[in-house]
N, C-alpha and C. Protein backbone atom coordinates (compact mmCIF):
# COMPACT_ATOMS: atom_id res chain seq x y z
N MET A 1 0.82 -1.19 0.00
CA MET A 1 0.00 0.00 0.00
C MET A 1 0.88 1.27 0.00
N GLN A 2 2.00 1.22 0.74
CA GLN A 2 2.89 2.36 0.77
C GLN A 2 3.51 2.61 -0.60
N GLU A 3 3.80 1.51 -1.32
CA GLU A 3 4.38 1.66 -2.64
C GLU A 3 3.42 2.37 -3.57
N ALA A 4 2.13 2.07 -3.44
CA ALA A 4 1.13 2.72 -4.29
C ALA A 4 1.07 4.22 -4.00
N LEU A 5 1.18 4.59 -2.71
CA LEU A 5 1.16 6.00 -2.34
C LEU A 5 2.38 6.72 -2.90
N ILE A 6 3.51 6.08 -2.82
CA ILE A 6 4.74 6.70 -3.32
C ILE A 6 4.67 6.90 -4.83
N SER A 7 4.14 5.92 -5.55
CA SER A 7 4.06 6.05 -7.00
C SER A 7 3.06 7.14 -7.39
N ASP A 8 1.99 7.34 -6.58
CA ASP A 8 1.01 8.39 -6.88
C ASP A 8 1.61 9.78 -6.65
N ILE A 9 2.47 9.92 -5.66
CA ILE A 9 3.05 11.22 -5.33
C ILE A 9 3.98 11.69 -6.44
N GLY A 10 4.76 10.80 -6.94
CA GLY A 10 5.70 11.17 -7.99
C GLY A 10 7.11 11.26 -7.44
N GLU A 11 8.06 11.07 -8.32
CA GLU A 11 9.46 11.03 -7.89
C GLU A 11 9.96 12.40 -7.47
N GLU A 12 9.54 13.46 -8.14
CA GLU A 12 10.04 14.79 -7.82
C GLU A 12 9.63 15.21 -6.41
N GLU A 13 8.38 14.92 -6.06
CA GLU A 13 7.90 15.31 -4.74
C GLU A 13 8.61 14.53 -3.64
N THR A 14 8.88 13.24 -3.87
CA THR A 14 9.56 12.45 -2.84
C THR A 14 10.99 12.93 -2.66
N GLU A 15 11.65 13.32 -3.77
CA GLU A 15 13.00 13.85 -3.64
C GLU A 15 13.00 15.16 -2.86
N ASP A 16 12.00 16.01 -3.11
CA ASP A 16 11.90 17.26 -2.36
C ASP A 16 11.68 16.99 -0.87
N ARG A 17 10.84 16.01 -0.57
CA ARG A 17 10.59 15.66 0.83
C ARG A 17 11.84 15.11 1.49
N GLN A 18 12.57 14.27 0.76
CA GLN A 18 13.80 13.71 1.31
C GLN A 18 14.81 14.81 1.60
N GLU A 19 14.95 15.75 0.68
CA GLU A 19 15.87 16.86 0.91
C GLU A 19 15.43 17.70 2.11
N ALA A 20 14.13 17.91 2.24
CA ALA A 20 13.62 18.68 3.38
C ALA A 20 13.89 17.94 4.69
N LEU A 21 13.70 16.62 4.69
CA LEU A 21 13.97 15.83 5.90
C LEU A 21 15.45 15.89 6.26
N ILE A 22 16.31 15.79 5.26
CA ILE A 22 17.75 15.85 5.51
C ILE A 22 18.12 17.22 6.08
N ARG A 23 17.56 18.29 5.52
CA ARG A 23 17.82 19.64 6.02
C ARG A 23 17.35 19.79 7.48
N ASP A 24 16.15 19.24 7.78
CA ASP A 24 15.63 19.32 9.15
C ASP A 24 16.53 18.58 10.12
N ARG A 25 16.99 17.41 9.72
CA ARG A 25 17.88 16.62 10.59
C ARG A 25 19.19 17.36 10.83
N ARG A 26 19.73 17.97 9.80
CA ARG A 26 20.98 18.72 9.96
C ARG A 26 20.79 19.90 10.91
N GLU A 27 19.65 20.57 10.81
CA GLU A 27 19.39 21.70 11.70
C GLU A 27 19.26 21.23 13.14
N GLU A 28 18.61 20.08 13.35
CA GLU A 28 18.45 19.55 14.71
C GLU A 28 19.79 19.16 15.31
N THR A 29 20.65 18.54 14.52
CA THR A 29 21.93 18.08 15.05
C THR A 29 22.99 19.16 15.01
N GLY A 30 22.71 20.28 14.37
CA GLY A 30 23.69 21.35 14.30
C GLY A 30 24.70 21.15 13.19
N ASP A 31 24.52 20.12 12.36
CA ASP A 31 25.43 19.83 11.27
C ASP A 31 25.08 20.75 10.10
N ARG A 32 26.05 21.41 9.54
CA ARG A 32 25.81 22.33 8.44
C ARG A 32 26.55 21.85 7.20
N GLU A 33 25.95 22.14 6.04
CA GLU A 33 26.63 21.82 4.80
C GLU A 33 27.82 22.73 4.64
N GLY A 34 28.88 22.20 4.11
CA GLY A 34 30.06 23.00 3.86
C GLY A 34 30.97 23.12 5.07
N GLN A 35 30.57 22.57 6.19
CA GLN A 35 31.42 22.65 7.38
C GLN A 35 32.44 21.53 7.28
N SER A 36 33.69 21.89 7.28
CA SER A 36 34.72 20.88 7.10
C SER A 36 34.94 20.11 8.39
N ASP A 37 35.65 18.99 8.28
CA ASP A 37 35.95 18.18 9.45
C ASP A 37 36.84 18.93 10.43
N THR A 38 37.69 19.81 9.93
CA THR A 38 38.56 20.56 10.84
C THR A 38 37.75 21.51 11.70
N ASP A 39 36.67 22.09 11.14
CA ASP A 39 35.81 22.97 11.94
C ASP A 39 35.14 22.18 13.05
N ARG A 40 34.73 20.96 12.75
CA ARG A 40 34.06 20.14 13.77
C ARG A 40 35.04 19.72 14.86
N THR A 41 36.28 19.40 14.48
CA THR A 41 37.24 18.96 15.49
C THR A 41 37.67 20.11 16.38
N GLU A 42 37.62 21.34 15.89
CA GLU A 42 37.97 22.48 16.73
C GLU A 42 36.98 22.64 17.86
N LEU A 43 35.72 22.24 17.65
CA LEU A 43 34.70 22.37 18.68
C LEU A 43 34.83 21.31 19.76
N GLU A 44 35.45 20.18 19.44
CA GLU A 44 35.60 19.11 20.41
C GLU A 44 36.64 19.48 21.45
N GLU A 45 36.46 18.95 22.67
CA GLU A 45 37.39 19.25 23.74
C GLU A 45 38.68 18.46 23.54
N PRO A 46 39.81 19.04 23.88
CA PRO A 46 41.06 18.31 23.76
C PRO A 46 41.12 17.20 24.80
N PRO A 47 41.87 16.12 24.51
CA PRO A 47 41.95 15.04 25.49
C PRO A 47 42.66 15.52 26.75
N GLN A 48 42.15 15.07 27.90
CA GLN A 48 42.72 15.48 29.17
C GLN A 48 43.35 14.27 29.83
N GLU A 49 44.27 14.55 30.78
CA GLU A 49 44.86 13.43 31.49
C GLU A 49 43.82 12.83 32.43
N GLU A 50 44.11 11.66 32.90
CA GLU A 50 43.17 10.94 33.73
C GLU A 50 42.84 11.76 34.98
N ALA A 51 41.57 11.99 35.19
CA ALA A 51 41.14 12.85 36.29
C ALA A 51 41.07 12.05 37.59
N LEU A 52 41.53 12.68 38.66
CA LEU A 52 41.42 12.07 39.97
C LEU A 52 40.04 12.28 40.55
N VAL A 53 39.38 13.33 40.11
CA VAL A 53 38.04 13.66 40.56
C VAL A 53 37.09 13.18 39.47
N PRO A 54 35.97 12.50 39.82
CA PRO A 54 35.03 12.08 38.78
C PRO A 54 34.55 13.29 38.00
N ASP A 55 34.43 13.14 36.70
CA ASP A 55 34.05 14.26 35.85
C ASP A 55 32.56 14.51 35.99
N CYS A 56 32.22 15.55 36.72
CA CYS A 56 30.82 15.89 36.98
C CYS A 56 30.20 16.58 35.78
N ARG A 57 31.01 16.98 34.83
CA ARG A 57 30.47 17.66 33.67
C ARG A 57 29.62 16.71 32.83
N ASP A 58 29.87 15.38 32.95
CA ASP A 58 29.03 14.42 32.24
C ASP A 58 27.62 14.43 32.82
N GLN A 59 27.49 14.74 34.09
CA GLN A 59 26.20 14.72 34.76
C GLN A 59 25.37 15.96 34.41
N THR A 60 25.99 16.98 33.90
CA THR A 60 25.28 18.22 33.59
C THR A 60 24.85 18.18 32.14
N GLU A 61 23.82 17.42 31.85
CA GLU A 61 23.38 17.23 30.48
C GLU A 61 22.89 18.55 29.90
N GLY A 62 23.30 18.81 28.68
CA GLY A 62 22.81 19.97 27.97
C GLY A 62 23.44 21.28 28.40
N ARG A 63 24.37 21.25 29.31
CA ARG A 63 25.00 22.50 29.76
C ARG A 63 26.11 22.87 28.80
N LEU A 64 26.34 24.14 28.64
CA LEU A 64 27.37 24.62 27.74
C LEU A 64 28.49 25.24 28.54
N GLU A 65 29.65 25.36 27.90
CA GLU A 65 30.79 26.01 28.54
C GLU A 65 30.45 27.47 28.78
N ARG A 66 30.90 27.98 29.91
CA ARG A 66 30.62 29.37 30.24
C ARG A 66 31.83 30.23 29.94
N SER A 67 31.56 31.45 29.56
CA SER A 67 32.64 32.39 29.30
C SER A 67 33.01 33.09 30.60
N ASP A 68 33.93 34.05 30.54
CA ASP A 68 34.42 34.72 31.73
C ASP A 68 33.33 35.45 32.50
N ASN A 69 32.35 36.01 31.80
CA ASN A 69 31.34 36.78 32.51
C ASN A 69 30.14 35.92 32.91
N GLY A 70 30.22 34.60 32.80
CA GLY A 70 29.19 33.71 33.30
C GLY A 70 28.07 33.40 32.33
N ARG A 71 28.15 33.88 31.10
CA ARG A 71 27.10 33.60 30.13
C ARG A 71 27.51 32.44 29.25
N THR A 72 26.55 31.66 28.83
CA THR A 72 26.88 30.56 27.94
C THR A 72 27.08 31.10 26.53
N GLU A 73 27.81 30.34 25.73
CA GLU A 73 28.09 30.77 24.36
C GLU A 73 26.79 30.89 23.57
N GLU A 74 25.85 29.98 23.82
CA GLU A 74 24.59 30.01 23.09
C GLU A 74 23.81 31.27 23.43
N ASN A 75 23.77 31.63 24.72
CA ASN A 75 23.07 32.84 25.12
C ASN A 75 23.73 34.07 24.51
N ASN A 76 25.05 34.08 24.43
CA ASN A 76 25.75 35.20 23.81
C ASN A 76 25.34 35.35 22.35
N ARG A 77 25.24 34.22 21.64
CA ARG A 77 24.84 34.27 20.24
C ARG A 77 23.42 34.80 20.11
N ARG A 78 22.53 34.33 21.00
CA ARG A 78 21.13 34.77 20.93
C ARG A 78 21.01 36.26 21.25
N GLU A 79 21.76 36.71 22.25
CA GLU A 79 21.65 38.10 22.68
C GLU A 79 22.33 39.05 21.71
N SER A 80 23.37 38.60 21.04
CA SER A 80 24.10 39.50 20.17
C SER A 80 23.34 39.80 18.88
N LEU A 81 22.41 38.94 18.51
CA LEU A 81 21.63 39.17 17.30
C LEU A 81 20.16 39.33 17.66
N ALA A 82 19.60 40.47 17.32
CA ALA A 82 18.18 40.71 17.54
C ALA A 82 17.56 41.00 16.19
N THR A 83 16.25 40.93 16.12
CA THR A 83 15.58 41.21 14.85
C THR A 83 14.77 42.49 14.98
N ASP A 84 14.78 43.28 13.92
CA ASP A 84 13.95 44.49 13.93
C ASP A 84 12.61 44.15 13.30
N ARG A 85 11.81 45.16 13.03
CA ARG A 85 10.45 44.93 12.50
C ARG A 85 10.46 44.27 11.13
N ASP A 86 11.49 44.53 10.35
CA ASP A 86 11.57 43.95 9.01
C ASP A 86 11.95 42.47 9.05
N GLY A 87 12.45 42.01 10.18
CA GLY A 87 12.88 40.63 10.29
C GLY A 87 14.37 40.47 10.03
N THR A 88 15.06 41.57 9.75
CA THR A 88 16.50 41.49 9.54
C THR A 88 17.21 41.48 10.88
N GLU A 89 18.34 40.82 10.92
CA GLU A 89 19.07 40.72 12.18
C GLU A 89 19.94 41.94 12.38
N MET A 90 19.94 42.45 13.62
CA MET A 90 20.81 43.56 13.97
C MET A 90 21.58 43.18 15.22
N ARG A 91 22.72 43.77 15.37
CA ARG A 91 23.59 43.45 16.49
C ARG A 91 23.19 44.24 17.72
N GLN A 92 23.21 43.57 18.90
CA GLN A 92 22.91 44.24 20.16
C GLN A 92 24.18 44.56 20.89
N LYS A 93 24.12 45.56 21.73
CA LYS A 93 25.27 45.95 22.53
C LYS A 93 25.54 44.88 23.59
N GLN A 94 26.80 44.50 23.74
CA GLN A 94 27.18 43.56 24.78
C GLN A 94 27.29 44.32 26.09
N SER A 95 26.49 43.93 27.07
CA SER A 95 26.51 44.64 28.34
C SER A 95 27.73 44.22 29.15
N LYS A 96 28.20 45.14 29.99
CA LYS A 96 29.34 44.84 30.85
C LYS A 96 28.85 43.97 32.00
N PRO A 97 29.70 43.08 32.50
CA PRO A 97 29.27 42.22 33.60
C PRO A 97 29.01 43.03 34.86
N ASN A 98 27.97 42.65 35.56
CA ASN A 98 27.59 43.29 36.81
C ASN A 98 28.64 43.00 37.88
N LYS A 99 28.89 43.94 38.77
CA LYS A 99 29.89 43.78 39.82
C LYS A 99 29.56 42.57 40.70
N ASN A 100 28.28 42.42 41.03
CA ASN A 100 27.87 41.29 41.88
C ASN A 100 28.08 39.96 41.19
N VAL A 101 27.82 39.91 39.89
CA VAL A 101 28.00 38.67 39.13
C VAL A 101 29.48 38.30 39.07
N VAL A 102 30.33 39.31 38.88
CA VAL A 102 31.77 39.06 38.82
C VAL A 102 32.26 38.51 40.15
N GLN A 103 31.81 39.10 41.26
CA GLN A 103 32.24 38.65 42.59
C GLN A 103 31.72 37.24 42.87
N LYS A 104 30.52 36.94 42.40
CA LYS A 104 29.95 35.60 42.58
C LYS A 104 30.78 34.56 41.82
N GLU A 105 31.17 34.89 40.59
CA GLU A 105 32.01 33.99 39.80
C GLU A 105 33.36 33.77 40.47
N ARG A 106 33.95 34.84 40.98
CA ARG A 106 35.25 34.73 41.65
C ARG A 106 35.13 33.87 42.91
N ARG A 107 34.05 34.03 43.65
CA ARG A 107 33.84 33.22 44.86
C ARG A 107 33.65 31.76 44.49
N MET A 108 32.90 31.50 43.41
CA MET A 108 32.63 30.13 42.98
C MET A 108 33.93 29.42 42.59
N HIS A 109 34.87 30.13 42.00
CA HIS A 109 36.11 29.52 41.54
C HIS A 109 37.25 29.64 42.54
N GLY A 110 36.96 30.13 43.74
CA GLY A 110 37.96 30.16 44.80
C GLY A 110 38.98 31.27 44.68
N LYS A 111 38.71 32.27 43.87
CA LYS A 111 39.63 33.40 43.72
C LYS A 111 39.31 34.45 44.77
N ALA A 112 40.22 35.41 44.95
CA ALA A 112 39.98 36.50 45.90
C ALA A 112 38.79 37.32 45.42
N TYR A 113 37.90 37.70 46.35
CA TYR A 113 36.71 38.45 45.98
C TYR A 113 36.34 39.40 47.11
N ILE A 114 35.40 40.28 46.84
CA ILE A 114 34.94 41.22 47.85
C ILE A 114 33.60 40.72 48.37
N GLY A 115 33.56 40.42 49.67
CA GLY A 115 32.34 39.94 50.30
C GLY A 115 31.73 41.01 51.18
N ARG A 116 30.66 40.64 51.87
CA ARG A 116 30.00 41.58 52.77
C ARG A 116 29.97 40.99 54.17
N LYS A 117 30.12 41.86 55.14
CA LYS A 117 30.07 41.44 56.54
C LYS A 117 29.18 42.42 57.28
N PHE A 118 28.31 41.90 58.15
CA PHE A 118 27.40 42.75 58.90
C PHE A 118 28.11 43.28 60.13
N ASP A 119 28.13 44.60 60.26
CA ASP A 119 28.74 45.26 61.41
C ASP A 119 27.62 45.52 62.42
N LYS A 120 27.67 44.86 63.59
CA LYS A 120 26.60 44.98 64.58
C LYS A 120 26.56 46.37 65.21
N ASP A 121 27.72 47.01 65.34
CA ASP A 121 27.76 48.33 65.97
C ASP A 121 27.06 49.38 65.10
N ASN A 122 27.40 49.42 63.83
CA ASN A 122 26.82 50.41 62.92
C ASN A 122 25.53 49.92 62.28
N LYS A 123 25.22 48.65 62.45
CA LYS A 123 24.05 48.01 61.85
C LYS A 123 24.02 48.21 60.32
N LYS A 124 25.18 48.01 59.71
CA LYS A 124 25.32 48.12 58.26
C LYS A 124 26.23 47.02 57.76
N TYR A 125 26.10 46.74 56.47
CA TYR A 125 27.00 45.81 55.82
C TYR A 125 28.23 46.57 55.35
N THR A 126 29.39 45.98 55.53
CA THR A 126 30.62 46.56 55.03
C THR A 126 31.29 45.58 54.08
N GLU A 127 32.00 46.12 53.10
CA GLU A 127 32.70 45.26 52.15
C GLU A 127 34.01 44.79 52.75
N VAL A 128 34.26 43.48 52.62
CA VAL A 128 35.47 42.88 53.17
C VAL A 128 36.12 42.07 52.05
N GLU A 129 37.44 42.22 51.90
CA GLU A 129 38.14 41.45 50.87
C GLU A 129 38.46 40.06 51.42
N LYS A 130 38.02 39.06 50.71
CA LYS A 130 38.24 37.67 51.10
C LYS A 130 39.43 37.11 50.32
N ASP A 131 40.23 36.29 50.97
CA ASP A 131 41.42 35.72 50.35
C ASP A 131 41.06 34.59 49.40
N GLU A 132 42.01 34.29 48.53
CA GLU A 132 41.87 33.18 47.59
C GLU A 132 41.89 31.86 48.36
N LYS A 133 41.14 30.87 47.88
CA LYS A 133 41.13 29.55 48.51
C LYS A 133 42.46 28.86 48.22
N SER A 134 43.05 28.33 49.26
CA SER A 134 44.34 27.66 49.08
C SER A 134 44.27 26.29 49.74
N LEU A 135 45.19 25.45 49.35
CA LEU A 135 45.25 24.09 49.87
C LEU A 135 45.75 24.14 51.31
N GLY A 136 45.04 23.50 52.21
CA GLY A 136 45.40 23.53 53.62
C GLY A 136 46.47 22.51 53.97
N GLN A 137 46.77 22.42 55.25
CA GLN A 137 47.77 21.49 55.75
C GLN A 137 47.32 20.05 55.51
N ARG A 138 48.29 19.17 55.35
CA ARG A 138 48.00 17.75 55.19
C ARG A 138 47.43 17.22 56.50
N CYS A 139 46.49 16.31 56.40
CA CYS A 139 45.87 15.71 57.58
C CYS A 139 46.92 14.90 58.35
N SER A 140 46.92 15.04 59.66
CA SER A 140 47.90 14.30 60.47
C SER A 140 47.21 13.25 61.33
N CYS A 141 46.08 12.73 60.84
CA CYS A 141 45.35 11.73 61.62
C CYS A 141 46.11 10.40 61.61
N LYS A 142 45.89 9.62 62.65
CA LYS A 142 46.58 8.33 62.74
C LYS A 142 45.68 7.17 62.33
N ALA A 143 44.41 7.46 62.04
CA ALA A 143 43.47 6.41 61.65
C ALA A 143 43.83 5.90 60.26
N SER A 144 43.93 4.59 60.14
CA SER A 144 44.35 4.02 58.86
C SER A 144 43.20 3.95 57.86
N TYR A 145 41.96 4.04 58.30
CA TYR A 145 40.85 3.90 57.36
C TYR A 145 40.62 5.16 56.53
N TYR A 146 41.22 6.28 56.88
CA TYR A 146 41.11 7.48 56.06
C TYR A 146 42.08 7.45 54.88
N LYS A 147 43.20 6.77 55.04
CA LYS A 147 44.22 6.62 54.00
C LYS A 147 44.72 7.97 53.49
N CYS A 148 44.88 8.91 54.41
CA CYS A 148 45.35 10.26 54.04
C CYS A 148 46.78 10.24 53.53
N LYS A 149 47.60 9.36 54.07
CA LYS A 149 49.01 9.34 53.71
C LYS A 149 49.24 8.78 52.30
N GLU A 150 48.27 8.07 51.75
CA GLU A 150 48.42 7.47 50.43
C GLU A 150 48.28 8.50 49.30
N VAL A 151 47.67 9.63 49.57
CA VAL A 151 47.48 10.66 48.55
C VAL A 151 48.70 11.57 48.53
N SER A 152 49.35 11.66 47.38
CA SER A 152 50.57 12.48 47.28
C SER A 152 50.21 13.97 47.28
N GLU A 153 51.21 14.80 47.54
CA GLU A 153 51.00 16.25 47.58
C GLU A 153 50.58 16.78 46.20
N ARG A 154 51.15 16.20 45.16
CA ARG A 154 50.81 16.60 43.79
C ARG A 154 49.34 16.28 43.48
N ASP A 155 48.89 15.08 43.91
CA ASP A 155 47.49 14.70 43.70
C ASP A 155 46.55 15.60 44.49
N ARG A 156 46.93 15.94 45.71
CA ARG A 156 46.11 16.84 46.53
C ARG A 156 45.93 18.18 45.83
N GLN A 157 47.02 18.71 45.29
CA GLN A 157 46.96 20.00 44.60
C GLN A 157 46.09 19.90 43.35
N LYS A 158 46.21 18.79 42.63
CA LYS A 158 45.43 18.59 41.41
C LYS A 158 43.93 18.50 41.73
N ILE A 159 43.58 17.77 42.78
CA ILE A 159 42.18 17.66 43.19
C ILE A 159 41.64 19.02 43.60
N HIS A 160 42.43 19.76 44.37
CA HIS A 160 42.02 21.10 44.81
C HIS A 160 41.72 21.99 43.61
N ASN A 161 42.61 21.99 42.63
CA ASN A 161 42.42 22.83 41.44
C ASN A 161 41.20 22.40 40.64
N GLU A 162 40.98 21.10 40.50
CA GLU A 162 39.84 20.61 39.73
C GLU A 162 38.53 20.97 40.39
N ILE A 163 38.46 20.86 41.70
CA ILE A 163 37.22 21.17 42.41
C ILE A 163 36.89 22.66 42.30
N TRP A 164 37.89 23.51 42.44
CA TRP A 164 37.62 24.95 42.39
C TRP A 164 37.41 25.44 40.97
N ARG A 165 37.64 24.61 39.97
CA ARG A 165 37.34 24.98 38.60
C ARG A 165 35.87 24.70 38.26
N MET A 166 35.19 23.93 39.10
CA MET A 166 33.80 23.53 38.83
C MET A 166 32.82 24.66 39.16
N THR A 167 31.60 24.53 38.60
CA THR A 167 30.52 25.45 38.95
C THR A 167 29.83 24.92 40.20
N TRP A 168 28.89 25.70 40.74
CA TRP A 168 28.18 25.26 41.96
C TRP A 168 27.49 23.92 41.72
N TYR A 169 26.81 23.82 40.57
CA TYR A 169 26.06 22.60 40.28
C TYR A 169 26.99 21.40 40.15
N GLU A 170 28.13 21.58 39.50
CA GLU A 170 29.08 20.49 39.33
C GLU A 170 29.66 20.06 40.67
N LYS A 171 29.88 21.01 41.57
CA LYS A 171 30.36 20.66 42.92
C LYS A 171 29.32 19.85 43.67
N LYS A 172 28.06 20.23 43.50
CA LYS A 172 26.96 19.51 44.15
C LYS A 172 26.90 18.06 43.65
N VAL A 173 27.03 17.89 42.34
CA VAL A 173 27.03 16.55 41.74
C VAL A 173 28.24 15.76 42.22
N PHE A 174 29.40 16.41 42.31
CA PHE A 174 30.62 15.76 42.78
C PHE A 174 30.43 15.21 44.19
N VAL A 175 29.84 16.00 45.07
CA VAL A 175 29.62 15.55 46.45
C VAL A 175 28.66 14.37 46.46
N ARG A 176 27.61 14.43 45.67
CA ARG A 176 26.65 13.32 45.62
C ARG A 176 27.29 12.04 45.09
N LEU A 177 28.20 12.17 44.13
CA LEU A 177 28.87 10.99 43.59
C LEU A 177 29.92 10.44 44.55
N SER A 178 30.48 11.30 45.39
CA SER A 178 31.55 10.90 46.30
C SER A 178 31.04 10.24 47.57
N VAL A 179 29.79 10.50 47.94
CA VAL A 179 29.25 10.01 49.20
C VAL A 179 28.53 8.69 48.97
N ASP A 180 28.83 7.71 49.83
CA ASP A 180 28.11 6.44 49.79
C ASP A 180 26.93 6.53 50.74
N VAL A 181 25.73 6.28 50.23
CA VAL A 181 24.52 6.32 51.05
C VAL A 181 24.23 4.90 51.51
N ARG A 182 24.10 4.74 52.82
CA ARG A 182 23.83 3.42 53.39
C ARG A 182 22.64 3.51 54.33
N ASP A 183 22.02 2.36 54.57
CA ASP A 183 20.92 2.31 55.52
C ASP A 183 21.45 2.46 56.94
N VAL A 184 20.60 2.99 57.80
CA VAL A 184 20.98 3.18 59.19
C VAL A 184 20.91 1.84 59.91
N LYS A 185 21.92 1.58 60.74
CA LYS A 185 21.91 0.34 61.52
C LYS A 185 20.89 0.45 62.63
N GLU A 186 20.20 -0.64 62.89
CA GLU A 186 19.19 -0.62 63.95
C GLU A 186 19.71 -1.24 65.21
């Protein structure tokens, strides 16, 4: 029955439909005609050395890399092009990052930032400069089940850097992946 329908439609119409389907699929997958393999490989992430911290970025489905001011590349593309009444695209002004957003990003990544502290005497908030997050002293516990001595100083530094490179959500996922949930003993 399908063959009869196809023969009634005609070859030209089926070819047009096939081309339209191929175009739709390319738009959905982001594949464009004329894009060379080198352009596609530039978008892929370079191989990294074996991570000591589980890669939480796999858990953040659909998330995009963020730029310095905290906006995703896709949002930047959407915001930079607007349409006027004619339907033609015009460029929008890129706004400067907000002071609060910059401080939030710096705090998230463990860099020095300006925080606020409530002064009880004056009953006002005052700005306080907070130091950069740094790796603390090695644990000197004697308990063997923590296995603190097995982790080298280089690995400790690497873990510290990887954790502070993450976003809030990725840190949350990292903690959930690192913790073993067990039933309470009765």
